[in-house]
Coordinates of C-alpha atoms in Angstrom, one line a residue:
M156 CA 0.0 0.0 0.0
R157 CA 2.8 2.4 0.8
T158 CA 4.4 1.7 -2.6
A159 CA 1.1 2.6 -4.3
F160 CA 0.9 5.8 -2.2
H161 CA 4.4 6.9 -3.2
E162 CA 3.6 6.2 -6.9
Q163 CA 0.5 8.3 -6.7
L164 CA 2.5 11.1 -4.9
D165 CA 5.2 11.0 -7.6
A166 CA 2.5 11.3 -10.2
L167 CA 1.0 14.3 -8.4
H168 CA 4.4 16.0 -8.3
E169 CA 4.8 15.4 -12.0
Q170 CA 1.4 17.0 -12.6
L171 CA 2.4 20.0 -10.5
A172 CA 5.6 20.3 -12.5
D173 CA 3.7 20.2 -15.8
M174 CA 1.4 22.9 -14.5
C175 CA 4.4 25.1 -13.5
G176 CA 5.8 24.6 -17.0
R177 CA 2.5 25.8 -18.5
A178 CA 2.5 28.8 -16.3
G179 CA 6.0 29.7 -17.3
L180 CA 5.1 29.4 -21.0
S181 CA 2.0 31.5 -20.4
M182 CA 4.2 34.3 -19.0
Q183 CA 6.6 33.9 -21.9
N184 CA 3.8 34.3 -24.4
A185 CA 2.2 37.1 -22.4
T186 CA 5.5 39.0 -22.4
Q187 CA 5.9 38.6 -26.2
A188 CA 2.3 39.8 -26.6
L189 CA 3.1 42.8 -24.5
L190 CA 6.3 43.7 -26.3
H191 CA 4.8 43.3 -29.8
A192 CA 1.1 44.2 -29.3
D193 CA 0.2 40.6 -30.4
L194 CA -3.5 40.2 -29.8
A195 CA -3.6 36.6 -31.0
L196 CA -0.9 35.6 -28.6
A197 CA -2.6 37.4 -25.8
E198 CA -5.8 35.6 -26.5
Q199 CA -3.9 32.3 -26.4
V200 CA -2.6 33.1 -22.9
I201 CA -6.1 33.9 -21.7
D202 CA -7.6 30.7 -23.2
E203 CA -4.8 28.6 -21.6
Q204 CA -5.8 29.6 -18.1
G205 CA -8.9 27.5 -18.3
R206 CA -6.8 24.4 -18.9
L207 CA -4.5 25.3 -16.0
A208 CA -7.5 25.8 -13.7
E209 CA -8.7 22.3 -14.7
M210 CA -5.3 20.8 -14.0
S211 CA -5.2 22.5 -10.7
A212 CA -8.6 21.2 -9.6
A213 CA -7.6 17.7 -10.7
A214 CA -4.3 17.9 -8.8
E215 CA -6.1 19.1 -5.6
D216 CA -8.6 16.3 -5.9
A217 CA -5.8 13.8 -6.2
A218 CA -4.1 15.2 -3.1
F219 CA -7.3 15.1 -1.1
V220 CA -7.9 11.5 -2.1
L221 CA -4.4 10.7 -0.8
L222 CA -5.2 12.4 2.5
A223 CA -8.5 10.6 2.9
L224 CA -7.5 7.1 1.8
Q225 CA -3.9 6.8 2.9
A226 CA -3.8 8.9 6.1
P227 CA -0.2 9.9 5.6
V228 CA 1.9 11.0 8.5
A229 CA 5.2 12.9 9.0
G230 CA 7.1 13.5 5.7
D231 CA 4.3 12.0 3.6
L232 CA 1.8 14.3 5.1
R233 CA 4.0 17.3 4.5
A234 CA 4.3 16.3 0.9
V235 CA 0.6 16.1 0.3
V236 CA -0.2 19.3 2.2
S237 CA 2.6 21.1 0.3
A238 CA 1.2 19.8 -3.0
I239 CA -2.2 21.3 -2.2
R240 CA -0.7 24.7 -1.6
V241 CA 1.5 24.5 -4.7
C242 CA -1.6 24.0 -6.8
A243 CA -2.8 27.5 -5.6
D244 CA 0.6 29.1 -6.3
V245 CA 0.9 27.7 -9.8
E246 CA -2.7 28.7 -10.7
R247 CA -1.9 32.2 -9.5
M248 CA 1.2 32.3 -11.6
G249 CA -0.9 31.5 -14.6
G250 CA -3.5 34.1 -13.5
L251 CA -0.8 36.8 -13.4
A252 CA 0.2 36.0 -17.0
V253 CA -3.4 36.4 -17.9
H254 CA -3.5 39.8 -16.3
V255 CA -0.6 40.8 -18.5
A256 CA -2.4 39.5 -21.6
K257 CA -5.7 41.2 -20.7
I258 CA -3.9 44.6 -20.6
V259 CA -2.5 43.9 -24.1
R260 CA -6.0 43.0 -25.3
R261 CA -7.5 46.1 -23.7
R262 CA -5.0 48.5 -25.3
H263 CA -4.9 46.7 -28.7
P264 CA -4.1 47.8 -31.4
E265 CA -1.9 50.3 -29.5
H266 CA 1.2 49.2 -27.7
V267 CA 0.8 49.2 -24.0
L268 CA 4.4 50.2 -23.1
P269 CA 6.3 53.4 -23.9
E270 CA 9.3 52.5 -26.0
E271 CA 11.8 53.2 -23.2
A272 CA 10.0 50.6 -21.0
N273 CA 10.4 47.7 -23.4
G274 CA 13.8 46.8 -22.2
Y275 CA 12.7 46.6 -18.6
F276 CA 9.8 44.3 -19.3
A277 CA 11.7 42.1 -21.7
E278 CA 14.2 41.5 -18.9
M279 CA 11.5 41.0 -16.3
G280 CA 9.8 38.6 -18.6
R281 CA 13.0 36.6 -19.1
V282 CA 13.6 36.4 -15.3
A283 CA 10.0 35.4 -14.7
V284 CA 10.2 32.6 -17.2
E285 CA 13.5 31.4 -15.8
L286 CA 12.0 31.3 -12.3
G287 CA 9.0 29.4 -13.6
N288 CA 11.3 26.8 -15.3
D289 CA 13.4 26.5 -12.3
A290 CA 10.4 26.0 -10.1
E291 CA 9.2 23.3 -12.4
D292 CA 12.6 21.6 -12.1
V293 CA 12.5 21.9 -8.3
L294 CA 9.1 20.2 -8.3
R295 CA 10.4 17.4 -10.3
T296 CA 13.6 16.8 -8.3
G297 CA 12.5 17.8 -4.8
D298 CA 16.0 19.3 -4.4
P299 CA 16.0 21.8 -1.5
D300 CA 19.3 23.3 -2.5
K301 CA 17.9 24.1 -6.0
A302 CA 14.9 25.5 -4.2
R303 CA 16.9 27.9 -2.1
R304 CA 18.6 29.3 -5.3
L305 CA 15.2 30.6 -6.4
N306 CA 15.7 33.4 -3.9
D307 CA 18.7 34.7 -5.8
E308 CA 16.7 34.9 -9.0
D309 CA 13.9 36.6 -7.1
E310 CA 16.3 39.3 -6.0
T311 CA 17.1 39.9 -9.7
M312 CA 13.4 40.5 -10.3
N313 CA 13.2 42.8 -7.3
D314 CA 16.1 44.8 -8.6
L315 CA 14.5 45.2 -12.0
H316 CA 11.2 46.3 -10.3
R317 CA 13.0 48.9 -8.3
K318 CA 14.9 50.2 -11.4
L319 CA 11.6 50.4 -13.3
F320 CA 10.4 53.0 -10.9
T321 CA 13.5 54.8 -9.9
E322 CA 15.1 55.0 -13.4
L323 CA 12.0 55.2 -15.6
M324 CA 9.0 56.4 -13.7
G325 CA 11.1 58.6 -11.4
R326 CA 11.9 60.8 -14.3
Q327 CA 9.6 63.4 -15.9
W328 CA 6.8 61.1 -17.0
E329 CA 5.4 62.2 -20.4
H330 CA 3.1 59.3 -21.3
G331 CA -0.1 60.1 -19.3
V332 CA -2.0 58.6 -16.4
A333 CA -3.3 55.5 -18.3
A334 CA 0.2 54.4 -19.3
A335 CA 1.5 55.0 -15.8
V336 CA -1.2 52.8 -14.3
D337 CA -0.5 50.1 -16.9
V338 CA 3.3 50.1 -16.2
T339 CA 2.7 50.1 -12.4
L340 CA 0.3 47.1 -12.6
L341 CA 2.5 45.2 -15.0
G342 CA 5.5 45.6 -12.8
R343 CA 3.5 44.2 -9.9
F344 CA 2.3 41.3 -11.9
Y345 CA 5.8 40.2 -12.8
E346 CA 7.0 40.7 -9.2
R347 CA 4.2 38.6 -7.9
F348 CA 4.8 35.8 -10.4
A349 CA 8.4 35.6 -9.1
D350 CA 7.1 35.6 -5.5
H351 CA 4.9 32.6 -6.2
A352 CA 7.8 30.7 -7.8
V353 CA 9.9 31.4 -4.7
E354 CA 7.0 30.2 -2.5
I355 CA 7.0 26.9 -4.4
G356 CA 10.6 26.6 -3.6
R357 CA 9.9 27.2 0.1
R358 CA 7.2 24.5 0.1
V359 CA 9.7 22.0 -1.4
I360 CA 12.2 22.9 1.3
F361 CA 9.4 22.4 3.9
Q362 CA 8.6 19.0 2.4
A363 CA 12.2 18.0 2.6
T364 CA 13.2 19.4 5.9
G365 CA 10.0 20.0 7.9
A366 CA 10.7 23.7 8.3
F367 CA 10.2 26.8 6.2
P368 CA 13.3 28.8 5.4
G369 CA 13.2 32.1 7.4
G370 CA 10.1 31.2 9.3
P371 CA 6.4 30.5 8.3
P372 CA 5.1 31.3 4.9
P373 CA 3.4 34.7 4.3
A374 CA -0.4 34.9 4.8
G375 CA -2.5 35.4 1.7

């Protein structure tokens, strides 16, 4: 019975990793849509969220079945509980990519970004996708050392976010209120995407060690 339990748990982790890969691809496509005012690509990102939500619901159901039928304890219980929380993190990552795509759709056929902001968001998109891919790898391997390295990539995103406001929006802004609101929201979406990837890493560390790095996870 324990062999069957661990096979099901491994399958659940693979499903979560696949979901994370999809979320990363959604953010990659959303970034390209943002940079090139590509409405078709933005619509593709929005449509993909429905599939990700279905996968998340199925993964949650599988995790609750493991809880109900196998009554796991200790490390096994941590693994199942972590999987349930990871479902929410990954679905939110996909949702943040959708937020980017919806701004592209709302402003189409105009470009959302002023030209001087393109470089910031191209780089933020690159880092976000890298974080998503690394979170996917961490979910597949369960490696707590790799999980800890997600924090370093998150610092890169935080630096980019700070520079966006201090170097770009801290100047004389000449693009109007609507553009300022869009840039502010977009910067927040990329930052939160990175935060959820790091939270996945924290949950993998918790699963492996029984303790969250730096204390309990943030509320909300």
